[in-house]
Amino acid sequence: MSLLLCFAGATACGGDDSPGETPTPTKTVTETTEAPAETEPAAEQAVLPNLVGKSLQDAQDTAQANGFYLLDSRDATGMDRFQVLDRNWVVCSQMPEPGRHPTDVTVTFDVVKDDESCP
């Protein structure tokens, strides 16, 4: 009885070594498709006014009132001073220029102390 089970097990497991019969290899092809790219909604746009000549505090307040919240400032003299009291600094230039821009753009003000001249 154990011989019969062993023989049946060998046949079921592919243990048949009959000449002339080679197993046919199978090939699996997996097709992938990319999901359509989601388009980003267009950023909201607003008008950024000319803020040159205003105090840094007033320029920031005006920019925010117009929808621009990413604000930066830097010392226009190149001395890398921090603008601690925004009311004591005057805007010499701004980037981007006045006009219509996406509201997610960073607005950068070049500033000097209010008793200094713009370079």
PDB file of C-alpha atoms in Angstrom:
ATOM      1  CA  MET A   1       0.000   0.000   0.000  1.00  0.00           C
ATOM      2  CA  SER A   2       2.816   2.426   0.740  1.00  0.00           C
ATOM      3  CA  LEU A   3       4.297   1.788  -2.712  1.00  0.00           C
ATOM      4  CA  LEU A   4       1.057   2.811  -4.343  1.00  0.00           C
ATOM      5  CA  LEU A   5       0.886   6.054  -2.378  1.00  0.00           C
ATOM      6  CA  CYS A   6       4.472   6.902  -3.194  1.00  0.00           C
ATOM      7  CA  PHE A   7       3.901   6.272  -6.913  1.00  0.00           C
ATOM      8  CA  ALA A   8       0.706   8.333  -6.921  1.00  0.00           C
ATOM      9  CA  GLY A   9       2.497  11.150  -5.127  1.00  0.00           C
ATOM     10  CA  ALA A  10       5.359  11.178  -7.636  1.00  0.00           C
ATOM     11  CA  THR A  11       2.981  11.369 -10.587  1.00  0.00           C
ATOM     12  CA  ALA A  12       0.859  14.097  -9.040  1.00  0.00           C
ATOM     13  CA  CYS A  13       3.954  16.156  -8.295  1.00  0.00           C
ATOM     14  CA  GLY A  14       5.269  15.988 -11.853  1.00  0.00           C
ATOM     15  CA  GLY A  15       7.759  13.281 -11.096  1.00  0.00           C
ATOM     16  CA  ASP A  16       7.012  11.533 -14.413  1.00  0.00           C
ATOM     17  CA  ASP A  17      10.210  11.471 -16.419  1.00  0.00           C
ATOM     18  CA  SER A  18       8.678  10.390 -19.721  1.00  0.00           C
ATOM     19  CA  PRO A  19      11.023  11.200 -22.601  1.00  0.00           C
ATOM     20  CA  GLY A  20       9.819  13.603 -25.295  1.00  0.00           C
ATOM     21  CA  GLU A  21       7.476  15.609 -23.122  1.00  0.00           C
ATOM     22  CA  THR A  22       8.889  18.947 -22.052  1.00  0.00           C
ATOM     23  CA  PRO A  23       6.755  21.263 -20.036  1.00  0.00           C
ATOM     24  CA  THR A  24       5.694  24.395 -21.870  1.00  0.00           C
ATOM     25  CA  PRO A  25       6.855  27.497 -20.035  1.00  0.00           C
ATOM     26  CA  THR A  26       4.166  30.010 -19.273  1.00  0.00           C
ATOM     27  CA  LYS A  27       4.596  33.727 -19.612  1.00  0.00           C
ATOM     28  CA  THR A  28       2.635  36.154 -17.516  1.00  0.00           C
ATOM     29  CA  VAL A  29       2.107  39.635 -18.918  1.00  0.00           C
ATOM     30  CA  THR A  30       0.914  42.309 -16.561  1.00  0.00           C
ATOM     31  CA  GLU A  31      -0.468  45.421 -18.173  1.00  0.00           C
ATOM     32  CA  THR A  32      -0.402  48.606 -16.160  1.00  0.00           C
ATOM     33  CA  THR A  33      -2.096  51.831 -16.996  1.00  0.00           C
ATOM     34  CA  GLU A  34      -1.334  55.102 -15.330  1.00  0.00           C
ATOM     35  CA  ALA A  35      -4.157  56.973 -13.772  1.00  0.00           C
ATOM     36  CA  PRO A  36      -4.746  60.243 -15.569  1.00  0.00           C
ATOM     37  CA  ALA A  37      -2.696  62.978 -13.988  1.00  0.00           C
ATOM     38  CA  GLU A  38      -4.788  65.222 -11.852  1.00  0.00           C
ATOM     39  CA  THR A  39      -4.388  68.794 -12.909  1.00  0.00           C
ATOM     40  CA  GLU A  40      -3.753  71.240 -10.150  1.00  0.00           C
ATOM     41  CA  PRO A  41      -6.392  73.895  -9.910  1.00  0.00           C
ATOM     42  CA  ALA A  42      -5.106  77.222 -11.091  1.00  0.00           C
ATOM     43  CA  ALA A  43      -3.840  79.308  -8.201  1.00  0.00           C
ATOM     44  CA  GLU A  44      -6.052  82.208  -7.266  1.00  0.00           C
ATOM     45  CA  GLN A  45      -4.759  85.495  -8.599  1.00  0.00           C
ATOM     46  CA  ALA A  46      -4.913  88.987  -7.169  1.00  0.00           C
ATOM     47  CA  VAL A  47      -3.411  92.391  -7.774  1.00  0.00           C
ATOM     48  CA  LEU A  48      -0.279  93.218  -5.819  1.00  0.00           C
ATOM     49  CA  PRO A  49      -0.050  97.009  -5.520  1.00  0.00           C
ATOM     50  CA  ASN A  50       3.118  99.093  -5.637  1.00  0.00           C
ATOM     51  CA  LEU A  51       4.346  99.056  -2.030  1.00  0.00           C
ATOM     52  CA  VAL A  52       7.662 100.862  -2.539  1.00  0.00           C
ATOM     53  CA  GLY A  53       8.051 103.783  -0.116  1.00  0.00           C
ATOM     54  CA  LYS A  54       5.700 102.329   2.506  1.00  0.00           C
ATOM     55  CA  SER A  55       6.832 101.140   5.899  1.00  0.00           C
ATOM     56  CA  LEU A  56       7.482  97.415   5.953  1.00  0.00           C
ATOM     57  CA  GLN A  57       4.560  96.941   8.347  1.00  0.00           C
ATOM     58  CA  ASP A  58       2.140  98.823   6.051  1.00  0.00           C
ATOM     59  CA  ALA A  59       3.442  96.924   3.006  1.00  0.00           C
ATOM     60  CA  GLN A  60       2.903  93.586   4.735  1.00  0.00           C
ATOM     61  CA  ASP A  61      -0.587  94.575   5.897  1.00  0.00           C
ATOM     62  CA  THR A  62      -1.550  95.730   2.383  1.00  0.00           C
ATOM     63  CA  ALA A  63      -0.147  92.598   0.732  1.00  0.00           C
ATOM     64  CA  GLN A  64      -2.092  90.396   3.141  1.00  0.00           C
ATOM     65  CA  ALA A  65      -5.280  92.416   2.620  1.00  0.00           C
ATOM     66  CA  ASN A  66      -4.900  91.640  -1.106  1.00  0.00           C
ATOM     67  CA  GLY A  67      -4.493  87.884  -0.496  1.00  0.00           C
ATOM     68  CA  PHE A  68      -0.694  87.520  -0.437  1.00  0.00           C
ATOM     69  CA  TYR A  69       0.415  85.700   2.712  1.00  0.00           C
ATOM     70  CA  LEU A  70       3.866  84.390   1.773  1.00  0.00           C
ATOM     71  CA  LEU A  71       5.967  87.431   2.692  1.00  0.00           C
ATOM     72  CA  ASP A  72       9.703  87.877   3.105  1.00  0.00           C
ATOM     73  CA  SER A  73      11.958  90.873   3.675  1.00  0.00           C
ATOM     74  CA  ARG A  74      15.667  91.439   3.438  1.00  0.00           C
ATOM     75  CA  ASP A  75      18.091  94.226   4.218  1.00  0.00           C
ATOM     76  CA  ALA A  76      18.666  96.129   0.951  1.00  0.00           C
ATOM     77  CA  THR A  77      22.078  97.353   2.168  1.00  0.00           C
ATOM     78  CA  GLY A  78      23.458  93.813   2.132  1.00  0.00           C
ATOM     79  CA  MET A  79      24.297  93.932   5.851  1.00  0.00           C
ATOM     80  CA  ASP A  80      21.804  91.102   6.539  1.00  0.00           C
ATOM     81  CA  ARG A  81      20.164  92.921   9.443  1.00  0.00           C
ATOM     82  CA  PHE A  82      16.962  91.469  10.841  1.00  0.00           C
ATOM     83  CA  GLN A  83      13.794  93.508  10.544  1.00  0.00           C
ATOM     84  CA  VAL A  84      12.689  93.265  14.170  1.00  0.00           C
ATOM     85  CA  LEU A  85      10.431  96.337  14.297  1.00  0.00           C
ATOM     86  CA  ASP A  86       8.738  96.342  10.886  1.00  0.00           C
ATOM     87  CA  ARG A  87       7.509  99.916  11.336  1.00  0.00           C
ATOM     88  CA  ASN A  88      11.136 101.146  11.412  1.00  0.00           C
ATOM     89  CA  TRP A  89      11.910  99.883   7.893  1.00  0.00           C
ATOM     90  CA  VAL A  90      10.964 101.320   4.480  1.00  0.00           C
ATOM     91  CA  VAL A  91      10.397  99.277   1.316  1.00  0.00           C
ATOM     92  CA  CYS A  92      12.934 100.083  -1.453  1.00  0.00           C
ATOM     93  CA  SER A  93      11.766  97.436  -3.920  1.00  0.00           C
ATOM     94  CA  GLN A  94       9.481  94.460  -4.142  1.00  0.00           C
ATOM     95  CA  MET A  95       9.490  91.201  -6.002  1.00  0.00           C
ATOM     96  CA  PRO A  96       7.318  90.427  -7.863  1.00  0.00           C
ATOM     97  CA  GLU A  97       6.612  93.787  -9.426  1.00  0.00           C
ATOM     98  CA  PRO A  98       3.170  95.351  -8.930  1.00  0.00           C
ATOM     99  CA  GLY A  99       0.435  93.693 -10.961  1.00  0.00           C
ATOM    100  CA  ARG A 100      -1.674  90.521 -11.134  1.00  0.00           C
ATOM    101  CA  HIS A 101       0.022  87.442  -9.652  1.00  0.00           C
ATOM    102  CA  PRO A 102      -0.928  84.069  -8.150  1.00  0.00           C
ATOM    103  CA  THR A 103      -1.582  84.584  -4.454  1.00  0.00           C
ATOM    104  CA  ASP A 104       0.711  81.677  -3.548  1.00  0.00           C
ATOM    105  CA  VAL A 105       3.794  83.559  -4.800  1.00  0.00           C
ATOM    106  CA  THR A 106       6.316  84.761  -2.197  1.00  0.00           C
ATOM    107  CA  VAL A 107       6.443  88.546  -2.043  1.00  0.00           C
ATOM    108  CA  THR A 108       9.907  89.775  -1.051  1.00  0.00           C
ATOM    109  CA  PHE A 109      10.544  93.318   0.129  1.00  0.00           C
ATOM    110  CA  ASP A 110      14.024  94.873   0.043  1.00  0.00           C
ATOM    111  CA  VAL A 111      14.118  97.362   2.903  1.00  0.00           C
ATOM    112  CA  VAL A 112      16.284  99.897   4.719  1.00  0.00           C
ATOM    113  CA  LYS A 113      15.854 101.546   8.106  1.00  0.00           C
ATOM    114  CA  ASP A 114      13.533 104.542   7.898  1.00  0.00           C
ATOM    115  CA  ASP A 115      16.395 107.033   8.378  1.00  0.00           C
ATOM    116  CA  GLU A 116      18.471 105.504   5.551  1.00  0.00           C
ATOM    117  CA  SER A 117      18.392 105.958   1.783  1.00  0.00           C
ATOM    118  CA  CYS A 118      17.643 103.089  -0.577  1.00  0.00           C
ATOM    119  CA  PRO A 119      20.713 101.854  -2.431  1.00  0.00           C
TER     120      PRO A 119
END
